Short mmCIF file of C-alpha atoms and ligand atoms in Angstrom, two decimals:
data_model
loop_
_atom_site.label_atom_id
_atom_site.label_comp_id
_atom_site.label_asym_id
_atom_site.label_seq_id
_atom_site.Cartn_x
_atom_site.Cartn_y
_atom_site.Cartn_z
CA MET A 1 -173.57 96.70 -8.61
CA ILE A 2 -173.54 99.95 -10.52
CA SER A 3 -174.21 103.25 -8.74
CA LEU A 4 -176.81 105.71 -9.94
CA GLU A 5 -174.06 108.26 -10.67
CA GLU A 6 -172.17 105.77 -12.79
CA PHE A 7 -175.35 104.77 -14.59
CA ALA A 8 -176.22 108.40 -15.36
CA ALA A 9 -172.68 109.09 -16.58
CA HIS A 10 -172.81 106.06 -18.86
CA TRP A 11 -175.96 107.37 -20.54
CA LYS A 12 -174.72 110.99 -20.44
CA MET A 13 -177.74 112.05 -18.42
CA PRO A 14 -177.99 114.29 -15.34
CA VAL A 15 -178.48 112.32 -12.15
CA THR A 16 -180.49 115.04 -10.36
CA PRO A 17 -183.97 114.23 -11.74
CA TRP A 18 -183.64 110.70 -10.33
CA MET A 19 -182.38 111.66 -6.87
CA ALA A 20 -185.74 112.43 -5.23
CA VAL A 21 -187.09 109.02 -6.20
CA HIS A 22 -183.82 107.30 -5.33
CA ARG A 23 -183.99 108.69 -1.77
CA VAL A 24 -187.41 107.10 -1.19
CA TYR A 25 -186.96 103.97 -3.33
CA PRO A 26 -183.23 103.36 -3.83
CA PHE A 27 -181.81 102.44 -7.22
CA VAL A 28 -180.12 99.03 -7.29
CA LEU A 29 -178.81 97.48 -10.50
CA SER A 30 -176.43 94.64 -11.21
CA ARG A 31 -173.76 95.21 -13.86
CA HIS A 32 -175.12 92.26 -15.77
CA PHE A 33 -178.62 93.75 -16.05
CA ALA A 34 -177.22 97.25 -16.75
CA ASP A 35 -175.35 95.82 -19.76
CA LEU A 36 -178.59 94.40 -21.19
CA ILE A 37 -180.19 97.83 -21.55
CA ARG A 38 -180.06 98.81 -25.23
CA ALA A 39 -181.51 102.32 -25.12
CA PRO A 40 -183.24 104.76 -22.76
CA GLU A 41 -186.86 103.78 -22.11
CA ASP A 42 -186.43 100.30 -23.56
CA PRO A 43 -188.24 97.37 -21.83
CA LEU A 44 -185.32 96.70 -19.50
CA TRP A 45 -184.64 100.35 -18.68
CA ARG A 46 -188.25 100.91 -17.61
CA GLN A 47 -188.09 98.03 -15.14
CA VAL A 48 -185.15 99.41 -13.18
CA VAL A 49 -184.68 103.16 -13.71
CA PRO A 50 -186.36 105.52 -11.21
CA ASP A 51 -189.34 107.48 -12.50
CA SER A 52 -190.92 110.49 -10.77
CA ARG A 53 -194.35 108.86 -11.11
CA GLU A 54 -193.31 106.48 -8.32
CA LEU A 55 -193.75 109.35 -5.86
CA ASP A 56 -197.29 110.07 -7.04
CA GLU A 57 -199.61 109.30 -4.15
CA SER A 58 -202.81 110.35 -5.91
CA ASP A 59 -203.74 106.89 -7.24
CA PRO A 60 -206.95 106.11 -5.31
CA ALA A 61 -206.35 102.36 -5.70
CA GLY A 62 -202.69 102.50 -4.57
CA LEU A 63 -201.69 100.69 -1.37
CA LYS A 64 -198.47 100.64 0.68
CA ASP A 65 -198.70 96.92 1.40
CA PRO A 66 -200.91 95.75 -1.50
CA LEU A 67 -201.12 92.11 -0.44
CA GLY A 68 -201.72 92.84 3.23
CA GLU A 69 -198.61 90.87 4.10
CA GLU A 70 -197.82 92.61 7.37
CA SER A 71 -201.21 91.75 8.82
CA ARG A 72 -200.81 88.13 7.76
CA SER A 73 -197.41 87.64 9.33
CA PRO A 74 -197.83 85.72 12.60
CA VAL A 75 -194.12 86.33 13.24
CA PRO A 76 -192.06 89.00 11.47
CA ASN A 77 -191.10 88.13 7.87
CA LEU A 78 -193.28 85.01 7.68
CA VAL A 79 -196.47 85.40 5.64
CA HIS A 80 -199.02 82.69 6.37
CA ARG A 81 -201.85 83.21 3.92
CA TYR A 82 -202.86 79.70 2.82
CA PRO A 83 -203.21 76.92 5.40
CA ASP A 84 -200.48 74.61 4.10
CA ARG A 85 -197.89 77.13 2.84
CA VAL A 86 -195.79 79.94 4.25
CA LEU A 87 -193.78 82.58 2.46
CA TRP A 88 -190.64 83.48 4.34
CA ILE A 89 -188.95 86.78 3.57
CA VAL A 90 -185.35 85.84 4.30
CA THR A 91 -183.65 88.99 2.98
CA ASP A 92 -184.50 92.38 1.53
CA ALA A 93 -181.52 92.45 -0.84
CA CYS A 94 -182.03 92.04 -4.60
CA ALA A 95 -179.82 92.00 -7.68
CA VAL A 96 -181.95 94.78 -9.15
CA HIS A 97 -184.65 96.97 -7.67
CA CYS A 98 -187.69 96.46 -9.88
CA ARG A 99 -189.49 99.78 -9.82
CA PHE A 100 -192.87 97.99 -9.71
CA CYS A 101 -191.93 95.76 -6.74
CA THR A 102 -194.78 94.91 -4.42
CA ARG A 103 -192.43 94.92 -1.40
CA LYS A 104 -190.59 98.16 -2.13
CA ARG A 105 -191.94 99.52 1.17
CA ARG A 106 -189.18 97.44 2.75
CA TRP A 107 -186.27 98.82 0.72
CA THR A 108 -185.49 101.61 3.17
CA HIS A 109 -186.87 99.73 6.19
CA PRO A 110 -185.42 96.26 5.82
CA LEU A 111 -186.04 93.81 8.63
CA PRO A 112 -182.67 92.35 9.51
CA LEU A 113 -182.40 88.59 9.42
CA SER A 114 -181.35 88.21 13.03
CA ASP A 115 -180.82 84.83 14.65
CA GLU A 116 -183.72 85.70 16.91
CA LEU A 117 -186.16 86.28 14.01
CA ILE A 118 -184.94 83.14 12.23
CA GLY A 119 -185.56 81.18 15.40
CA GLU A 120 -189.07 82.63 15.74
CA ALA A 121 -189.99 81.73 12.16
CA LEU A 122 -188.62 78.20 12.49
CA ARG A 123 -190.49 77.69 15.77
CA TYR A 124 -193.73 78.82 14.11
CA ILE A 125 -193.27 76.38 11.22
CA ARG A 126 -192.31 73.58 13.60
CA LYS A 127 -195.41 73.95 15.76
CA ASN A 128 -197.78 74.11 12.75
CA PRO A 129 -197.92 70.61 11.27
CA ALA A 130 -200.31 71.82 8.55
CA ILE A 131 -197.42 73.64 6.87
CA HIS A 132 -196.10 71.42 4.08
CA ASP A 133 -194.55 73.97 1.79
CA VAL A 134 -192.05 76.69 2.70
CA ILE A 135 -191.29 79.38 0.15
CA LEU A 136 -188.01 81.20 0.67
CA SER A 137 -188.58 84.67 -0.71
CA GLY A 138 -187.45 88.24 -0.26
CA GLY A 139 -185.90 90.24 -1.58
CA ASP A 140 -183.92 87.55 -3.25
CA PRO A 141 -182.70 84.54 -1.26
CA LEU A 142 -179.87 83.98 -3.77
CA MET A 143 -178.40 87.32 -2.63
CA LEU A 144 -177.77 85.89 0.85
CA PRO A 145 -174.28 84.78 1.75
CA TRP A 146 -174.22 81.20 0.61
CA GLU A 147 -173.61 79.73 4.10
CA ARG A 148 -176.60 81.63 5.46
CA LEU A 149 -178.95 80.30 2.76
CA GLU A 150 -177.66 76.78 3.24
CA GLU A 151 -178.19 77.07 6.99
CA LEU A 152 -181.81 78.18 6.46
CA ALA A 153 -182.51 75.42 3.93
CA ALA A 154 -180.99 72.83 6.27
CA LYS A 155 -183.05 74.03 9.25
CA VAL A 156 -186.30 73.97 7.29
CA ARG A 157 -185.44 70.49 5.99
CA GLU A 158 -185.09 69.21 9.55
CA ILE A 159 -188.80 69.86 10.15
CA PRO A 160 -190.48 66.54 9.34
CA HIS A 161 -193.85 67.88 8.11
CA VAL A 162 -192.29 70.24 5.56
CA ARG A 163 -192.39 68.36 2.28
CA LEU A 164 -191.54 71.05 -0.21
CA LEU A 165 -189.05 73.82 -0.24
CA ARG A 166 -189.45 76.58 -2.79
CA LEU A 167 -187.24 79.50 -3.59
CA GLY A 168 -188.24 82.65 -5.47
CA THR A 169 -185.42 84.55 -7.19
CA ARG A 170 -184.56 86.92 -9.99
CA VAL A 171 -180.83 86.14 -9.81
CA PRO A 172 -180.55 83.56 -12.66
CA PHE A 173 -181.55 86.31 -15.12
CA ALA A 174 -180.56 89.47 -13.22
CA ASP A 175 -177.12 88.36 -12.01
CA PRO A 176 -176.50 84.86 -13.41
CA GLY A 177 -172.83 84.78 -12.37
CA ARG A 178 -173.98 84.11 -8.81
CA VAL A 179 -175.24 80.68 -9.88
CA THR A 180 -172.15 78.48 -9.83
CA PRO A 181 -171.95 74.68 -10.21
CA ALA A 182 -171.31 74.40 -6.44
CA VAL A 183 -174.34 76.55 -5.56
CA ALA A 184 -176.60 74.51 -7.84
CA ARG A 185 -175.33 71.19 -6.53
CA ARG A 186 -175.50 72.13 -2.87
CA LEU A 187 -178.96 73.70 -3.15
CA ALA A 188 -180.27 70.60 -4.89
CA ALA A 189 -179.22 68.58 -1.85
CA TYR A 190 -182.12 70.16 0.08
CA GLY A 191 -184.65 68.95 -2.47
CA PRO A 192 -187.37 68.58 -3.35
CA LEU A 193 -186.65 72.25 -3.94
CA TYR A 194 -188.55 74.09 -6.64
CA MET A 195 -187.08 77.31 -7.93
CA ASN A 196 -189.37 79.98 -9.29
CA ILE A 197 -187.54 82.55 -11.36
CA HIS A 198 -188.74 86.11 -11.96
CA VAL A 199 -188.22 87.08 -15.61
CA ASN A 200 -190.18 89.60 -17.66
CA HIS A 201 -188.73 90.05 -21.12
CA PRO A 202 -186.94 87.93 -23.76
CA TRP A 203 -183.96 90.32 -23.70
CA GLU A 204 -183.20 89.10 -20.19
CA ILE A 205 -182.25 85.74 -21.67
CA THR A 206 -178.53 85.67 -22.39
CA GLN A 207 -175.72 83.16 -22.74
CA GLU A 208 -174.96 83.58 -19.02
CA SER A 209 -178.55 83.09 -17.90
CA ARG A 210 -178.92 80.06 -20.15
CA GLU A 211 -175.90 78.61 -18.42
CA ALA A 212 -177.32 79.42 -14.95
CA CYS A 213 -180.57 77.61 -15.82
CA ARG A 214 -178.64 74.68 -17.25
CA LEU A 215 -176.64 74.31 -14.03
CA LEU A 216 -179.76 74.43 -11.88
CA ALA A 217 -181.76 72.03 -14.07
CA ASP A 218 -178.84 69.62 -14.41
CA ALA A 219 -178.48 69.62 -10.62
CA GLY A 220 -182.07 68.37 -10.45
CA ILE A 221 -183.86 71.55 -9.38
CA PRO A 222 -187.25 71.88 -11.12
CA LEU A 223 -187.51 75.40 -12.54
CA GLY A 224 -190.59 77.57 -12.98
CA SER A 225 -191.00 81.21 -13.89
CA GLN A 226 -193.08 84.11 -12.83
CA THR A 227 -193.59 87.14 -14.98
CA VAL A 228 -195.22 90.43 -14.06
CA LEU A 229 -197.45 91.79 -16.81
CA LEU A 230 -196.09 95.30 -17.35
CA LYS A 231 -197.58 98.05 -19.48
CA ASP A 232 -195.42 99.04 -22.46
CA ILE A 233 -192.79 96.48 -21.41
CA ASN A 234 -194.13 93.00 -22.11
CA ASP A 235 -197.88 93.42 -22.71
CA SER A 236 -197.96 91.91 -26.18
CA ALA A 237 -198.65 88.36 -27.33
CA GLU A 238 -195.50 88.40 -29.43
CA VAL A 239 -193.20 89.37 -26.54
CA LEU A 240 -194.83 86.99 -24.05
CA GLY A 241 -195.00 84.15 -26.60
CA THR A 242 -191.29 84.52 -27.30
CA LEU A 243 -190.46 84.72 -23.60
CA PHE A 244 -192.50 81.67 -22.60
CA THR A 245 -191.27 79.42 -25.43
CA GLU A 246 -187.64 80.45 -24.83
CA LEU A 247 -188.03 79.70 -21.13
CA LEU A 248 -189.38 76.27 -21.94
CA SER A 249 -186.27 75.55 -24.01
CA LEU A 250 -184.21 76.42 -20.89
CA ARG A 251 -186.24 73.84 -18.92
CA VAL A 252 -188.04 76.67 -17.10
CA ARG A 253 -191.76 75.95 -17.01
CA PRO A 254 -193.82 79.17 -17.13
CA TYR A 255 -195.86 79.18 -13.92
CA TYR A 256 -197.49 82.53 -13.23
CA LEU A 257 -198.20 85.64 -15.25
CA LEU A 258 -199.07 88.15 -12.56
CA HIS A 259 -201.31 91.15 -12.92
CA MET A 260 -199.58 94.18 -11.38
CA ASP A 261 -200.34 94.55 -7.69
CA LEU A 262 -201.94 97.77 -6.48
CA MET A 263 -198.66 99.10 -5.10
CA GLN A 264 -198.75 102.83 -4.58
CA GLY A 265 -196.85 104.80 -7.25
CA THR A 266 -196.86 102.00 -9.83
CA ALA A 267 -200.03 102.83 -11.76
CA HIS A 268 -197.91 103.54 -14.86
CA PHE A 269 -196.99 99.84 -14.99
CA ARG A 270 -200.54 98.56 -14.63
CA THR A 271 -202.49 97.06 -17.53
CA PRO A 272 -206.29 96.74 -17.61
CA LEU A 273 -207.37 93.55 -15.85
CA ALA A 274 -208.73 92.21 -19.14
CA ALA A 275 -205.35 92.52 -20.88
CA GLY A 276 -203.72 89.48 -19.30
CA ALA A 277 -206.68 87.22 -20.02
CA GLU A 278 -206.79 88.48 -23.62
CA LEU A 279 -203.08 87.82 -24.06
CA MET A 280 -203.40 84.31 -22.66
CA ALA A 281 -206.31 83.64 -25.01
CA ALA A 282 -204.20 84.89 -27.91
CA LEU A 283 -201.39 82.49 -26.98
CA ARG A 284 -203.55 79.44 -26.24
CA ASN A 285 -202.86 76.69 -28.80
CA ARG A 286 -200.54 79.02 -30.74
CA ILE A 287 -197.58 78.09 -28.55
CA SER A 288 -196.97 74.83 -26.72
CA GLY A 289 -199.43 74.25 -23.89
CA LEU A 290 -196.44 73.69 -21.62
CA ALA A 291 -195.43 77.30 -22.24
CA ILE A 292 -198.73 78.73 -20.97
CA PRO A 293 -198.66 80.06 -17.38
CA HIS A 294 -201.67 80.84 -15.19
CA PHE A 295 -202.70 84.48 -15.36
CA VAL A 296 -203.57 85.55 -11.82
CA VAL A 297 -204.44 88.63 -9.88
CA ASP A 298 -203.30 88.74 -6.26
CA LEU A 299 -206.17 90.20 -4.24
CA PRO A 300 -205.62 93.00 -1.73
CA ASN A 301 -205.64 92.18 2.01
CA GLY A 302 -203.97 88.85 1.43
CA LEU A 303 -207.05 87.19 0.01
CA GLY A 304 -204.92 85.22 -2.41
CA LYS A 305 -204.21 84.64 -6.08
CA VAL A 306 -207.21 84.27 -8.37
CA PRO A 307 -206.98 83.10 -11.99
CA ILE A 308 -208.60 85.25 -14.65
CA THR A 309 -209.33 83.30 -17.80
CA ALA A 310 -211.14 84.17 -20.99
CA SER A 311 -214.07 81.83 -21.31
CA ALA A 312 -214.24 79.58 -24.35
CA VAL A 313 -217.91 79.01 -23.62
CA VAL A 314 -220.29 80.77 -25.99
CA ARG A 315 -223.54 79.28 -24.67
CA VAL A 316 -224.87 76.40 -22.60
CA ASP A 317 -227.91 74.77 -24.23
CA PRO A 318 -229.97 71.89 -22.73
CA ASP A 319 -228.16 69.14 -24.62
CA HIS A 320 -224.91 70.77 -25.71
CA VAL A 321 -222.47 73.53 -24.94
CA VAL A 322 -221.11 75.79 -27.65
CA LEU A 323 -217.35 76.30 -27.32
CA ARG A 324 -215.11 78.59 -29.30
CA ASN A 325 -211.66 77.28 -30.25
CA PHE A 326 -208.44 79.29 -30.55
CA ALA A 327 -209.13 80.15 -34.20
CA GLY A 328 -212.58 81.52 -33.38
CA HIS A 329 -214.57 78.56 -34.70
CA ALA A 330 -217.60 77.59 -32.64
CA ALA A 331 -218.21 73.90 -32.01
CA ALA A 332 -221.04 72.09 -30.21
CA TYR A 333 -220.03 69.58 -27.52
CA PRO A 334 -222.74 67.18 -26.30
CA LEU A 335 -224.10 67.31 -22.73
CA LYS A 336 -226.24 64.82 -20.81
CA PRO A 337 -229.56 66.24 -19.58
CA GLU A 338 -228.44 67.05 -16.02
CA GLU A 339 -225.06 68.45 -17.01
CA GLY A 340 -226.14 71.85 -18.27
CA SER A 341 -227.06 73.44 -14.95
CA ARG A 342 -223.94 72.11 -13.23
CA LEU A 343 -221.77 73.53 -15.99
CA ARG A 344 -223.56 76.87 -15.81
CA ARG A 345 -222.92 76.97 -12.07
CA VAL A 346 -219.22 76.19 -12.22
CA LEU A 347 -218.77 78.76 -14.99
CA GLY A 348 -220.56 81.39 -12.94
CA LEU A 349 -223.31 81.81 -15.54
CA ASP A 350 -226.15 81.40 -13.04
C1 PLP B 401 -198.02 83.32 -4.01
C2 PLP B 401 -197.98 82.96 -2.60
C3 PLP B 401 -197.90 81.63 -2.19
C4 PLP B 401 -197.76 80.49 -3.17
O1 PLP B 401 -198.89 80.31 -3.94
P1 PLP B 401 -198.93 79.11 -4.99
O2 PLP B 401 -200.18 79.37 -5.73
O3 PLP B 401 -198.94 77.84 -4.21
O4 PLP B 401 -197.70 79.21 -5.83
C5 PLP B 401 -197.92 81.35 -0.85
N1 PLP B 401 -198.01 82.32 0.08
C6 PLP B 401 -198.07 83.63 -0.27
C7 PLP B 401 -198.15 84.64 0.79
C8 PLP B 401 -198.05 83.99 -1.62
O5 PLP B 401 -198.08 85.28 -1.97
S1 SF4 B 402 -186.55 90.91 -7.58
FE1 SF4 B 402 -188.59 90.68 -6.67
S2 SF4 B 402 -188.36 91.37 -4.53
FE2 SF4 B 402 -186.56 92.11 -5.68
S3 SF4 B 402 -187.12 94.17 -6.33
FE3 SF4 B 402 -187.67 92.80 -8.00
S4 SF4 B 402 -189.83 92.29 -7.64
FE4 SF4 B 402 -189.00 93.15 -5.71
#
């Protein structure tokens, strides 16, 4: 980790303007990620360097807990939003502090991972047979001491109705040296374990992160990505197209492109809701379909992720629907007599 003073000295900048923000939302940056920054205000800098706008509380849409996670935690640190899945916050530590983080409220008030809280979470999962899928999240689970993570994975695996284990992390791109052959091999032993990796910009892909992904994929861990759509950082079809196709070549399947949550003090990162759907439409058919993630917005109050997709439908006529392809050409597709109204309904046109 690099301290804020060291970071400021490296860039020959005064540290004072950052201190007020740092006290509320601490600066955390791995040496690896620090070395990827090419210039002040570049797409990597903006993700991790404090900005006074984070303290702006005037955004009428801003929320302290934008996904309503606290109210949907039946026991501390365990978010139960969908019937068959739980998200378990197993640490508050991260390799970098993303300034747009939806859980930054916890940075200065971390909930310690005590044996008591672990026991409570495990008991809750055990007594709820509907839970088939446990997502280890944080913070970043790959920042935990290795024995601790292995202990958690083993305990979840002992619960017979849990079929899937997932792990969300930014480490393979933010601090890839933490992914060693032993870590990859031993994690894979708790499979099926799906790893979902947070990555936002093609510059985050380096020799070291390629190697981390190779180790994980070779160990048999299916890899997916999630990317936050960030204003003036990655909100262009060229940047996202490059990122998604590069990820695919690392055996990382793009999974979610996330609209920025309504976290207080992050309005400067937020794109218009239409932007993500427009970008996805611009990429459709222009890059491999395997490289296209779902663009979703996570609704406030824990109401869940909702896909936002540009419609290819121009018009529904009685015996055909008019669809527009990726190049803008309209084509008629035949419909049986009763199909039109059903199609209109599912598309929300009625
Ligand atoms: C995103 C999320 C999930 C997982 O959703 P999937 O669509 O299955 O990937 C589960 N629980 C919570 C609280 C989430 O935020
Ligand atoms: S890695 Fe995830 S949890 Fe950690 S600061 Fe970034 S967005 Fe937040």
